[in-house]
CSV table of C-alpha atoms in Angstrom, one decimal:
chain,number,residue,atom,x,y,z
A,1,UNK,CA,-10.8,26.3,-20.2
A,2,UNK,CA,-10.3,23.3,-17.5
A,3,UNK,CA,-9.3,24.1,-14.4
A,4,UNK,CA,-6.6,23.0,-11.7
A,5,UNK,CA,-7.8,19.8,-10.0
A,6,UNK,CA,-9.2,20.4,-6.8
A,7,UNK,CA,-8.4,17.3,-3.0
A,8,UNK,CA,-9.0,13.9,-4.3
A,9,UNK,CA,-8.9,14.9,-8.4
A,10,UNK,CA,-6.4,13.8,-10.8
A,11,UNK,CA,-6.6,16.3,-14.1
A,12,UNK,CA,-5.3,14.2,-17.1
A,13,UNK,CA,-3.9,15.2,-20.9
A,14,UNK,CA,-6.4,13.1,-22.9
A,15,UNK,CA,-4.4,11.2,-25.5
A,16,UNK,CA,-6.7,8.7,-27.2
A,17,UNK,CA,-10.6,8.4,-26.5
A,18,UNK,CA,-12.9,6.0,-28.0
A,19,UNK,CA,-16.2,6.3,-29.0
A,20,UNK,CA,-19.0,4.3,-27.4
A,21,UNK,CA,-22.4,4.1,-28.2
A,22,UNK,CA,-23.4,5.6,-25.0
A,23,UNK,CA,-22.0,8.7,-25.5
A,24,UNK,CA,-24.5,9.7,-28.6
A,25,UNK,CA,-28.0,8.0,-26.9
A,26,UNK,CA,-26.4,11.0,-24.1
A,27,UNK,CA,-26.0,13.5,-27.4
A,28,UNK,CA,-29.1,12.8,-28.7
A,29,UNK,CA,-31.2,13.0,-25.2
A,30,UNK,CA,-33.5,10.0,-25.6
A,31,UNK,CA,-35.2,8.6,-22.9
A,32,UNK,CA,-33.4,10.7,-19.5
A,33,UNK,CA,-33.6,14.2,-18.5
A,34,UNK,CA,-30.8,16.4,-21.1
A,35,UNK,CA,-27.8,18.3,-19.1
A,36,UNK,CA,-26.4,20.6,-22.1
A,37,UNK,CA,-23.8,21.9,-22.9
A,38,UNK,CA,-21.6,18.9,-21.3
A,39,UNK,CA,-18.4,17.0,-22.5
A,40,UNK,CA,-19.2,12.9,-23.8
A,41,UNK,CA,-16.7,10.8,-24.1
A,42,UNK,CA,-15.9,7.7,-20.6
A,43,UNK,CA,-13.3,5.8,-22.9
A,44,UNK,CA,-9.5,7.1,-23.1
A,45,UNK,CA,-6.1,6.2,-22.8
A,46,UNK,CA,-4.3,9.5,-20.3
A,47,UNK,CA,-1.9,10.6,-19.2
A,48,UNK,CA,-2.0,12.7,-15.3
A,49,UNK,CA,-0.9,16.6,-15.5
A,50,UNK,CA,-1.4,17.0,-12.2
A,51,UNK,CA,-3.2,15.5,-8.8
A,52,UNK,CA,-4.7,17.1,-6.3
A,53,UNK,CA,-4.6,17.5,-2.2
A,54,UNK,CA,-4.8,14.1,-1.0
A,55,UNK,CA,-4.5,12.5,-3.9
A,56,UNK,CA,-1.4,9.4,-2.8
A,57,UNK,CA,-1.6,6.7,-5.6
A,58,UNK,CA,-1.2,8.6,-8.6
A,59,UNK,CA,1.5,11.2,-9.9
A,60,UNK,CA,2.4,13.3,-13.8
A,61,UNK,CA,3.3,10.7,-16.4
A,62,UNK,CA,1.3,7.8,-14.7
A,63,UNK,CA,-0.9,6.1,-17.7
A,64,UNK,CA,-4.3,5.5,-16.4
A,65,UNK,CA,-7.8,4.6,-18.1
A,66,UNK,CA,-10.9,6.1,-16.2
A,67,UNK,CA,-14.1,4.0,-14.9
A,68,UNK,CA,-17.2,5.7,-14.8
A,69,UNK,CA,-18.1,3.2,-12.3
A,70,UNK,CA,-15.2,4.5,-9.7
A,71,UNK,CA,-13.8,3.1,-6.0
A,72,UNK,CA,-13.6,4.7,-3.8
A,73,UNK,CA,-12.1,1.5,-1.6
A,74,UNK,CA,-13.9,2.3,1.9
A,75,UNK,CA,-17.8,1.0,1.4
A,76,UNK,CA,-19.6,-1.8,2.0
A,77,UNK,CA,-20.1,-1.7,-1.8
A,78,UNK,CA,-16.7,-1.6,-2.3
A,79,UNK,CA,-15.7,-4.0,0.5
A,80,UNK,CA,-17.7,-6.8,-1.0
A,81,UNK,CA,-16.3,-9.1,-3.0
A,82,UNK,CA,-20.2,-9.2,-5.2
A,83,UNK,CA,-20.6,-5.6,-6.1
A,84,UNK,CA,-18.8,-2.5,-7.3
A,85,UNK,CA,-22.0,0.2,-6.4
A,86,UNK,CA,-19.6,2.2,-5.1
A,87,UNK,CA,-21.7,4.5,-2.2
A,88,UNK,CA,-19.4,7.7,-3.6
A,89,UNK,CA,-18.6,6.9,-7.2
A,90,UNK,CA,-21.7,4.7,-8.7
A,91,UNK,CA,-22.8,5.3,-12.5
A,92,UNK,CA,-24.9,8.5,-12.2
A,93,UNK,CA,-25.6,9.4,-16.0
A,94,UNK,CA,-27.4,13.2,-14.5
A,95,UNK,CA,-25.1,14.5,-12.6
A,96,UNK,CA,-22.7,17.4,-14.2
A,97,UNK,CA,-20.3,18.0,-11.9
A,98,UNK,CA,-17.8,17.0,-9.7
A,99,UNK,CA,-18.8,15.1,-6.2
A,100,UNK,CA,-16.8,17.2,-3.5
A,101,UNK,CA,-17.8,20.6,-4.5
A,102,UNK,CA,-21.4,20.3,-6.6
A,103,UNK,CA,-18.9,22.6,-10.1
A,104,UNK,CA,-17.8,21.6,-12.4
A,105,UNK,CA,-14.3,22.2,-14.0
A,106,UNK,CA,-14.9,23.0,-17.3
A,107,UNK,CA,-15.6,26.8,-18.4
A,108,UNK,CA,-15.8,28.5,-21.2
A,109,UNK,CA,-15.6,32.8,-20.3
A,110,UNK,CA,-16.7,31.9,-16.8
A,111,UNK,CA,-19.7,29.5,-18.2
A,112,UNK,CA,-19.4,26.3,-16.8
A,113,UNK,CA,-19.4,22.8,-19.4
A,114,UNK,CA,-21.2,20.5,-17.3
A,115,UNK,CA,-18.7,16.7,-16.9
A,116,UNK,CA,-20.5,13.2,-18.5
A,117,UNK,CA,-19.6,10.3,-15.9
A,118,UNK,CA,-17.2,11.6,-14.5
A,119,UNK,CA,-14.5,11.6,-17.5
A,120,UNK,CA,-15.3,13.2,-20.2
A,121,UNK,CA,-12.8,12.4,-22.6
A,122,UNK,CA,-13.9,14.4,-25.4
A,123,UNK,CA,-11.5,17.1,-24.6
A,124,UNK,CA,-8.0,17.8,-24.6
A,125,UNK,CA,-7.7,17.7,-20.5
A,126,UNK,CA,-9.9,16.8,-18.2
A,127,UNK,CA,-10.9,16.1,-14.4
A,128,UNK,CA,-12.0,13.0,-12.1
A,129,UNK,CA,-11.9,12.4,-9.2
A,130,UNK,CA,-9.8,10.0,-8.5
A,131,UNK,CA,-11.4,6.7,-7.6
A,132,UNK,CA,-12.2,7.1,-11.1
A,133,UNK,CA,-8.7,6.5,-12.5
A,134,UNK,CA,-7.1,2.8,-12.7
A,135,UNK,CA,-2.9,2.7,-13.5
A,136,UNK,CA,-1.9,1.5,-15.7
A,137,UNK,CA,1.3,0.3,-17.4
A,138,UNK,CA,3.0,2.0,-19.5
A,139,UNK,CA,4.4,0.4,-22.3
A,140,UNK,CA,0.7,-0.6,-23.2
A,141,UNK,CA,-0.3,1.6,-25.7
A,142,UNK,CA,-2.9,3.8,-25.1
A,143,UNK,CA,-4.3,4.2,-28.2
A,144,UNK,CA,-5.4,0.7,-28.1
A,145,UNK,CA,-6.2,-0.3,-24.0
A,146,UNK,CA,-9.0,2.8,-24.6
A,147,UNK,CA,-11.2,0.8,-24.5
A,148,UNK,CA,-10.8,-1.3,-21.9
A,149,UNK,CA,-12.2,1.6,-20.3
A,150,UNK,CA,-16.0,0.4,-21.1
A,151,UNK,CA,-16.5,-2.2,-23.5
A,152,UNK,CA,-13.7,-4.4,-23.4
A,153,UNK,CA,-13.8,-4.9,-19.3
A,154,UNK,CA,-17.9,-4.6,-19.6
A,155,UNK,CA,-18.1,-8.1,-21.6
A,156,UNK,CA,-15.0,-9.4,-20.7
A,157,UNK,CA,-16.0,-9.1,-16.9
A,158,UNK,CA,-19.6,-10.0,-17.1
A,159,UNK,CA,-18.3,-12.9,-18.3
A,160,UNK,CA,-15.1,-14.3,-16.4
A,161,UNK,CA,-17.0,-12.8,-13.3
A,162,UNK,CA,-21.0,-13.6,-13.5
A,163,UNK,CA,-21.6,-15.5,-15.7
A,164,UNK,CA,-19.0,-17.4,-15.1
A,165,UNK,CA,-19.1,-20.8,-17.4
A,166,UNK,CA,-17.6,-24.0,-16.7
A,167,UNK,CA,-15.1,-25.5,-18.8
A,168,UNK,CA,-16.7,-27.4,-22.0
A,169,UNK,CA,-19.3,-25.2,-21.4
A,170,UNK,CA,-22.0,-24.4,-23.9
A,171,UNK,CA,-21.8,-20.3,-24.6
A,172,UNK,CA,-24.0,-18.2,-25.7
A,173,UNK,CA,-23.7,-14.4,-27.2
A,174,UNK,CA,-25.7,-12.5,-28.7
A,175,UNK,CA,-24.8,-9.6,-30.3
A,176,UNK,CA,-21.0,-9.2,-31.9
A,177,UNK,CA,-20.0,-5.4,-31.1
A,178,UNK,CA,-17.6,-4.6,-28.7
A,179,UNK,CA,-18.6,-5.6,-25.9
A,180,UNK,CA,-19.6,-9.1,-27.7
A,181,UNK,CA,-16.3,-9.5,-28.6
A,182,UNK,CA,-15.0,-9.2,-25.5
A,183,UNK,CA,-17.5,-11.4,-23.8
A,184,UNK,CA,-16.9,-14.2,-26.3
A,185,UNK,CA,-13.1,-14.1,-25.0
A,186,UNK,CA,-13.7,-14.6,-21.8
A,187,UNK,CA,-15.8,-17.2,-23.0
A,188,UNK,CA,-12.7,-18.7,-24.2
A,189,UNK,CA,-10.9,-17.6,-21.6
A,190,UNK,CA,-12.6,-19.8,-19.3
A,191,UNK,CA,-12.5,-22.2,-21.2
A,192,UNK,CA,-15.9,-23.5,-23.3
A,193,UNK,CA,-15.7,-25.7,-25.7
A,194,UNK,CA,-18.9,-24.0,-28.0
A,195,UNK,CA,-19.0,-20.2,-27.5
A,196,UNK,CA,-22.4,-19.7,-30.2
A,197,UNK,CA,-22.5,-15.8,-31.7
A,198,UNK,CA,-26.2,-14.5,-32.1
A,199,UNK,CA,-25.7,-12.0,-34.7
A,200,UNK,CA,-28.0,-10.3,-37.1
A,201,UNK,CA,-25.2,-8.5,-39.2
A,202,UNK,CA,-24.2,-11.7,-40.8
A,203,UNK,CA,-20.6,-9.4,-41.3
A,204,UNK,CA,-19.5,-10.0,-38.2
A,205,UNK,CA,-18.5,-13.4,-38.2
A,206,UNK,CA,-16.0,-14.2,-39.7
A,207,UNK,CA,-14.2,-11.2,-37.6
A,208,UNK,CA,-16.1,-13.1,-34.0
A,209,UNK,CA,-13.4,-15.9,-34.4
A,210,UNK,CA,-10.4,-14.5,-33.3
A,211,UNK,CA,-12.1,-13.9,-30.0
A,212,UNK,CA,-13.2,-18.0,-29.9
A,213,UNK,CA,-16.7,-17.4,-31.7
A,214,UNK,CA,-17.0,-21.4,-33.0
A,215,UNK,CA,-20.8,-21.4,-34.3
A,216,UNK,CA,-22.6,-18.6,-35.6
A,217,UNK,CA,-26.7,-17.9,-35.9
A,218,UNK,CA,-28.6,-14.9,-37.5
A,219,UNK,CA,-31.5,-14.8,-35.7
A,220,UNK,CA,-32.9,-13.8,-39.9
A,221,UNK,CA,-31.8,-17.1,-41.5
A,222,UNK,CA,-35.6,-19.2,-39.2
A,223,UNK,CA,-38.7,-19.0,-39.4
A,224,UNK,CA,-38.6,-20.1,-35.2
A,225,UNK,CA,-37.7,-17.4,-32.2
A,226,UNK,CA,-33.6,-17.5,-31.9
A,227,UNK,CA,-34.0,-19.5,-28.7
A,228,UNK,CA,-35.5,-22.9,-29.9
A,229,UNK,CA,-33.1,-22.9,-32.3
A,230,UNK,CA,-30.4,-22.9,-30.2
A,231,UNK,CA,-32.4,-25.0,-27.8
A,232,UNK,CA,-32.6,-27.6,-30.9
A,233,UNK,CA,-28.4,-26.7,-31.4
A,234,UNK,CA,-27.8,-28.0,-28.3
A,235,UNK,CA,-30.1,-30.3,-26.9
A,236,UNK,CA,-32.0,-28.4,-24.9
A,237,UNK,CA,-30.1,-24.4,-23.8
A,238,UNK,CA,-27.3,-23.3,-23.5
A,239,UNK,CA,-25.6,-23.0,-20.3
A,240,UNK,CA,-24.6,-19.4,-19.9
A,241,UNK,CA,-26.2,-17.0,-22.3
A,242,UNK,CA,-24.7,-13.5,-21.8
A,243,UNK,CA,-26.9,-10.9,-23.9
A,244,UNK,CA,-24.5,-7.6,-25.4
A,245,UNK,CA,-26.7,-6.3,-27.7
A,246,UNK,CA,-28.6,-3.4,-25.3
A,247,UNK,CA,-32.2,-4.0,-26.7
A,248,UNK,CA,-35.0,-5.0,-24.5
A,249,UNK,CA,-36.4,-6.8,-27.7
A,250,UNK,CA,-33.0,-9.4,-27.3
């Protein structure tokens, strides 16, 4: 059972959702406080079903994407050009309830089922704070743009908004999964001339060319540390290095 939305909340119907490694990580309950029973998922394409009191920017039928790092639009972080760590809606992996009243909107036979990242997209319907939704053009195919909720915006945004490689620069991207490919696309869009993909899986190299990667390094092919290989390739080192594996060894 999915309860109606309360103040500043929206109930949406999930049409498409994708699976992120983060969902698997928290499902396995590794290295964090387990909160169960819980509905995972945070990448999805959905349509607004109903809105709660105070919601003005969305209406039933609107196409939306979830944002697990929400934006209240009022705090100092939201008004800053340098931060997205909203005081109210910043990412919280331990919170399994809605911010408004500390209760879950999911239940089975009266017993609560907990939320995840304020999104919980592995459900036919879900309730989300309005600040954790982004309205999108209804012509965009929801089965494709669902990955913009996490992986694509993460890699692309890290490159374009944080690394900001200058035109003609050299960029190394560590890890050529979805996040890494998006980071490479961001480097290409920024005008980088050399985009070096670094990955232990050589089968990823061919597909990465579509996203702007024009050189490849497999660390397993070299006896020396990969940073030394890159330094030799680039006469001293790359201009920007973007790590997209989530592995501390990288």
